[in-house]
Coordinates of C-alpha atoms in Angstrom, one line a residue:
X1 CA 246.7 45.1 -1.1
X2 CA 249.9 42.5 -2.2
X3 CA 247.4 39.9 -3.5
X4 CA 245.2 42.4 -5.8
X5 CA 248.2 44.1 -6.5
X6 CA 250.3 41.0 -7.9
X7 CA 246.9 39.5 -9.4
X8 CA 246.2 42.9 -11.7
X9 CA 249.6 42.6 -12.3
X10 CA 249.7 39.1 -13.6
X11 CA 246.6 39.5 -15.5
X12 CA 248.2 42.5 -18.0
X13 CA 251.0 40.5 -18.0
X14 CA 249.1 37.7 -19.5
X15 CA 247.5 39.7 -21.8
X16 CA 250.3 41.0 -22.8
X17 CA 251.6 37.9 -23.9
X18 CA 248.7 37.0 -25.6
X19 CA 249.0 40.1 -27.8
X20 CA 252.6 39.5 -28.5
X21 CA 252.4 35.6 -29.3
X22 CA 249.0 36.7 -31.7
X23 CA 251.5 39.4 -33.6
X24 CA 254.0 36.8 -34.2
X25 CA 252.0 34.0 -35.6
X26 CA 250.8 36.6 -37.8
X27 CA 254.0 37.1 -39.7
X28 CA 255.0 33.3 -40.8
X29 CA 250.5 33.2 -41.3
X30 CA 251.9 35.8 -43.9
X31 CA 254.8 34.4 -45.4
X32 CA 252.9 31.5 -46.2
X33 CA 250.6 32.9 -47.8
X34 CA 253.3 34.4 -50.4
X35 CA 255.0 31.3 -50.7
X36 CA 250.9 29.5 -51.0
X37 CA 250.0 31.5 -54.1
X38 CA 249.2 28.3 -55.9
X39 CA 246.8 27.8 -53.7
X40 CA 244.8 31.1 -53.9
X41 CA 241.6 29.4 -55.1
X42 CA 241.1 27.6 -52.3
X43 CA 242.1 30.2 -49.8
X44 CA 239.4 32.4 -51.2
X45 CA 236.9 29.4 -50.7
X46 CA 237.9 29.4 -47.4
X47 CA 237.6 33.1 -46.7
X48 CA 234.4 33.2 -48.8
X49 CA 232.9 30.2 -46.0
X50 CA 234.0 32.8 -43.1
X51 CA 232.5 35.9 -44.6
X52 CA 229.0 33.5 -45.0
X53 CA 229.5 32.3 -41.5
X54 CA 227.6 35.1 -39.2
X55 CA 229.3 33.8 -36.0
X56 CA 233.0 34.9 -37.6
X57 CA 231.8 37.9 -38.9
X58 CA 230.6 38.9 -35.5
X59 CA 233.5 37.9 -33.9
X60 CA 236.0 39.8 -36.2
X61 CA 234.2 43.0 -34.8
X62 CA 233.8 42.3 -31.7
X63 CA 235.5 44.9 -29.0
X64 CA 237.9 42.5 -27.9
X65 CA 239.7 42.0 -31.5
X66 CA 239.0 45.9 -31.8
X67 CA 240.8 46.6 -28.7
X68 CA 243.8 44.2 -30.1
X69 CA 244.3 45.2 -33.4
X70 CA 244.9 48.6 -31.9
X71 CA 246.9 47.5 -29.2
X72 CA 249.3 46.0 -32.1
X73 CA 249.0 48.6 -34.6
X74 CA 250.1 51.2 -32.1
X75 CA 253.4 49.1 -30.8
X76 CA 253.2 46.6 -28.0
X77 CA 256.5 48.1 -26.9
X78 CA 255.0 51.0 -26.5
X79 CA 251.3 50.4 -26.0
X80 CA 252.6 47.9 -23.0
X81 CA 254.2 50.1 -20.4
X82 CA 250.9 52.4 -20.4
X83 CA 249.0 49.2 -19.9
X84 CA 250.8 48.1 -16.8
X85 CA 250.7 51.8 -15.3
X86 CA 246.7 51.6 -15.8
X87 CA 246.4 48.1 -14.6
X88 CA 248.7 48.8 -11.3
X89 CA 246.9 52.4 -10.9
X90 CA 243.6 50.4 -10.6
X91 CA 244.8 47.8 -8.3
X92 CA 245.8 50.9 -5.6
X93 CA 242.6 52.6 -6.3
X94 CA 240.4 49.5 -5.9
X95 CA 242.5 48.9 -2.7
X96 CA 241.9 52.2 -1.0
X97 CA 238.0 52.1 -1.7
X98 CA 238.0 48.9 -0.1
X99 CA 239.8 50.1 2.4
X100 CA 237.6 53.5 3.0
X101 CA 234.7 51.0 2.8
X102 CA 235.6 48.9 5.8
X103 CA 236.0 52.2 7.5
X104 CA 233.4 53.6 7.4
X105 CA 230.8 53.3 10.4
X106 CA 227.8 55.4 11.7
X107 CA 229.8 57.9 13.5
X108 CA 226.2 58.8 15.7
X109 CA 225.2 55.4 16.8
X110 CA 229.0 54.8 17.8
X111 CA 229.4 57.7 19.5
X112 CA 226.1 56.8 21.5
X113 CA 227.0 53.7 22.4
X114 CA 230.4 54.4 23.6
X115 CA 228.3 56.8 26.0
X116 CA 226.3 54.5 27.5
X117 CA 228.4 51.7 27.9
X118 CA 230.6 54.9 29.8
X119 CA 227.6 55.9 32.1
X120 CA 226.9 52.2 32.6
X121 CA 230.4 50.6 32.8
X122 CA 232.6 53.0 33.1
X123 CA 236.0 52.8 31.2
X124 CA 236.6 49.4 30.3
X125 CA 233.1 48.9 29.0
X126 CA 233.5 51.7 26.7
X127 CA 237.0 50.5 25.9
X128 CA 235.5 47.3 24.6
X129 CA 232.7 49.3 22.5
X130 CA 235.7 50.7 20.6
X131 CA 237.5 47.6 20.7
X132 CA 234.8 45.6 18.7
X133 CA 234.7 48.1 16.2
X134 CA 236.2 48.8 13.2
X135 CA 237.8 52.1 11.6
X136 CA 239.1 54.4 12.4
X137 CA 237.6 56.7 14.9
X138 CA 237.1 53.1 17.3
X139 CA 241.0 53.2 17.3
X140 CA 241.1 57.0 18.0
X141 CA 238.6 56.6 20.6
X142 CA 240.4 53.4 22.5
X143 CA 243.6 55.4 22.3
X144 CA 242.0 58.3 24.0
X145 CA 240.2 55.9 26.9
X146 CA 242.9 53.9 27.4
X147 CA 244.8 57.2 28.7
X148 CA 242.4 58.4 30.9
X149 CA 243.7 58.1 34.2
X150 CA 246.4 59.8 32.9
X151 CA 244.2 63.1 32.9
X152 CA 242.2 65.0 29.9
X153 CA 245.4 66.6 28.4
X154 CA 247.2 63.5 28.0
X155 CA 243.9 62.2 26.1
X156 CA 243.7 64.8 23.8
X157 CA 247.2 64.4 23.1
X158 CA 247.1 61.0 22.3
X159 CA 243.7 61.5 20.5
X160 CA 245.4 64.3 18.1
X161 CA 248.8 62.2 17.9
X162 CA 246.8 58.7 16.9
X163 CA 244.5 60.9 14.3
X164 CA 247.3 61.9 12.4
X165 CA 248.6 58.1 12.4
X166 CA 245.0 57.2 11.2
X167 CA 245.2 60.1 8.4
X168 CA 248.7 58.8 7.1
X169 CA 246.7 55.2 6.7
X170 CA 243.9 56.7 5.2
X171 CA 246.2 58.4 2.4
X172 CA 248.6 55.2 1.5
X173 CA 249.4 54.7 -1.5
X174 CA 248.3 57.6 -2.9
X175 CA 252.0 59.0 -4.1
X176 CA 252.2 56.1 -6.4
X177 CA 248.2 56.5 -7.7
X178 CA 249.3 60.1 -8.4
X179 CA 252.5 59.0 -10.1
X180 CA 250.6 57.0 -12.4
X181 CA 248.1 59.3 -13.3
X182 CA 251.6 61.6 -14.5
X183 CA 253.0 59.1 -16.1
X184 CA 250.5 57.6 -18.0
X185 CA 250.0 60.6 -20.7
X186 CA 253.7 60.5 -20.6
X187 CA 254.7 57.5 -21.9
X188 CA 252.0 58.0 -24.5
X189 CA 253.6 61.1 -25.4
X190 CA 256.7 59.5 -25.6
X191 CA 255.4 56.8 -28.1
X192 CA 254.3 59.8 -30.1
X193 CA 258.0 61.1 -30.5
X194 CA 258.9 58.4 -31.4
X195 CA 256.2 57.8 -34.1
X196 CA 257.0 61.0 -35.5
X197 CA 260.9 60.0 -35.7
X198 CA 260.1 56.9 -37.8
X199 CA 257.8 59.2 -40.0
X200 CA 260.6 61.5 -40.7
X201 CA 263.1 58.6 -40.8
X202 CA 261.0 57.1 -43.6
X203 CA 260.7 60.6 -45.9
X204 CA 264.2 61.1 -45.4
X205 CA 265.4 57.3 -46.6
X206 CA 262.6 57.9 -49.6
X207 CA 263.4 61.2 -50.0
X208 CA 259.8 61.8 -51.0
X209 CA 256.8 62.8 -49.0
X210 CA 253.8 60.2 -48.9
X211 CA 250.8 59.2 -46.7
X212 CA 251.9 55.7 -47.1
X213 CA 255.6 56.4 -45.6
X214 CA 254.5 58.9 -42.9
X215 CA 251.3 56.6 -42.4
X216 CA 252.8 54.0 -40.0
X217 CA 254.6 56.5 -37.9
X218 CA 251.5 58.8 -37.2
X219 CA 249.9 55.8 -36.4
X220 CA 252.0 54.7 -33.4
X221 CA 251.9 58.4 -32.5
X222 CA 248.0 59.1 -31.9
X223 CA 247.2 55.2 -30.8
X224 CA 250.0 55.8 -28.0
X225 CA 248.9 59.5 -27.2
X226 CA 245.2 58.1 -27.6
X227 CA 245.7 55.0 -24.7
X228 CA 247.7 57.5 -22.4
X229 CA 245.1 59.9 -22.1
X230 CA 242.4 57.3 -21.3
X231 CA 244.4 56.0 -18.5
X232 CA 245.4 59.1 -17.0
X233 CA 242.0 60.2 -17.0
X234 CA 240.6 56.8 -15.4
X235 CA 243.3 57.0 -12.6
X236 CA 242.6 60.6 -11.5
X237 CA 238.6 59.8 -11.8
X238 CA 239.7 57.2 -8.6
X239 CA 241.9 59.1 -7.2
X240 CA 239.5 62.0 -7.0
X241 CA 236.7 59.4 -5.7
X242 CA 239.3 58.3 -3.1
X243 CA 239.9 61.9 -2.0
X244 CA 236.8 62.7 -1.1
X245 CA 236.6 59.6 0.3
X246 CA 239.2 60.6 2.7
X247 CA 238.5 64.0 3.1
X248 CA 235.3 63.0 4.6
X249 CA 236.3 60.5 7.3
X250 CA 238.7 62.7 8.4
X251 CA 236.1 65.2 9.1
X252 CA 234.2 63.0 11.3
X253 CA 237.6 62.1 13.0
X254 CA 238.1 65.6 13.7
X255 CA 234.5 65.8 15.1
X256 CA 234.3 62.7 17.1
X257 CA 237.5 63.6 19.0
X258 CA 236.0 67.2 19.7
X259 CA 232.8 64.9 21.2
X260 CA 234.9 62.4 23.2
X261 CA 236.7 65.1 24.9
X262 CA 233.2 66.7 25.7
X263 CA 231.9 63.2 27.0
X264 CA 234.9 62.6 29.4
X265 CA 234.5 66.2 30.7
X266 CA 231.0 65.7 31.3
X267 CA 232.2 62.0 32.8
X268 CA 234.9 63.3 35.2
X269 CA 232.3 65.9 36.8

C-alpha cells in the first residue's frame, strides 16, 4: 500500500509542477509579446502556419490542454489540494480492492477440502489445507484447529476473537477514504469563498459593478466547486464498491466459522 501510495502521490505532484512551470512561462511569453509589437506581422504568420497545421489544431483541443487550462484558470493554489485528496483517495481505494481480491476464495471448495483432509489426516493435515491458503477465512480456520485440543469452546473463542482481527484488516484505511470523500467538496467550497471575496474585492476597489470585474472571481469559484464535486463523488463510488466488498466476505466469515464448529462436532463424535 506504501509503494502505490507514494507513487500516486509523486505522480500529482509532478503534474502539478508541470501546470505551475506551464503558467509561468506564460507570463514573460506575454510580456514579450507587448514589448514584440514591431514584430506583429510575423507573429500572425506564424499563428496563421498553426491554425493551417491540422496536427496543432487538434492538439489545442485535445482533453489534456482542456483539462489544464481549467486547472489554471480555476487557481493551482486552490485547484491543487483537491487534486492530491483525489489522487491519495484512489491510491487507498485501489489498495483495498486489491486487497479484497487476493481474499477472496471459493468458500465451498475450501470448506470441502479442509473436511477431507480432516477425515483423512486428522488435524495437522487440515491445518496445512488452511495453511496453503490465502484470505481470510484460511486464517480463521487455522486459528480455530490449532486450538483444538484445547476443547470446542476454546475454538469458538478464538474463531470469534481472530474474525474480528480479520474484520479490522478488511476495513483499513477506510477512515482516511472517508475523510477524503468530506473533504474534497470542501476545499472546493472553500476556493468558492474565496472567488466570491476577490469578486467583491474587485467591485468595491472599482466601485462599479461589471462582468469583467466579477468575471475572474466567479471563475475560481465554480471551477473549484466544479473539481471538488467530481472527486468527492469518485471516492465515495470506491468506497461504496469496497463496502460491499467487505460486507460480503464478512458474511462468509460468519458462515464458515458456524460450519467449522459443525465439522469439529461431527469430528470429535
Amino acid at each position: 500500500m506504501k509503494k502505490l501510495f507514494l507513487v500516486l502521490a509523486v505522480a500529482a505532484l509532478s503534474f502539478s509542477t508541470a501546470i505551475a512551470q506551464e503558467a509561468a512561462a506564460a507570463a514573460p511569453a506575454e510580456e514579450a509579446t507587448v514589448e514584440n509589437a514591431e514584430a506583429a506581422p510575423v507573429a500572425e504568420e506564424v499563428v496563421a502556419e498553426e491554425a493551417i497545421n491540422p496536427e496543432v489544431e487538434i492538439a489545442g483541443e485535445s482533453l489534456h490542454h482542456v483539462l489544464m487550462q481549467k486547472f489554471l484558470e480555476g487557481g493551482w493554489g486552490w485547484m491543487l489540494p483537491i487534486l492530491i485528496v483525489l489522487v491519495l483517495g484512489l491510491a487507498i481505494a485501489i489498495e483495498r480492492i486489491l486487497f479484497l481480491g487476493l481474499s477472496t476464495i471459493n468458500t465451498k471448495k475450501f470448506i470441502a477440502a479442509v473436511e477431507k483432509a480432516l477425515n483423512e489426516g486428522g488435524i495437522e493435515a487440515a491445518k496445512a489445507v488452511c495453511r496453503d491458503t490465502k484470505g481470510p477465512i484460511a486464517s480463521i480456520y487455522w486459528q480455530g484447529l490449532d486450538r483444538y485440543e484445547q476443547g470446542l469452546d476454546a475454538v469458538e473463542k478464538a474463531v470469534v476473537s481472530y474474525g474480528s482481527v480479520q474484520t479490522g484488516q478488511l476495513e483499513s484505511g477506510l477512515g482516511w477514504l472517508s475523510l477524503f470523500i468530506a473533504l474534497s467538496p470542501s476545499l472546493g467550497f472553500m476556493g468558492t469563498v474565496v472567488g466570491l471575496v476577490q469578486s467583491f474585492d474587485s467591485i468595491q476597489a472599482a466601485g462599479d459593478i461589471s462582468p469583467a470585474l466579477v468575471a475572474g472571481g466567479m471563475k475560481v469559484a465554480l471551477l473549484t466547486t466544479l473539481l471538488g464535486l467530481i472527486a468527492a463523488m469518485v471516492l465515495q463510488v470506491f468506497y461504496n464498491y469496497v463496502i460491499v466488498k467487505i460486507d460480503g466476505i464478512v458474511n462468509e466469515m460468519e458462515d464458515a466459522s458456524i460450519t467449522l464448529m459443525d465439522i469439529l462436532t461431527v469430528y470429535k463424535k
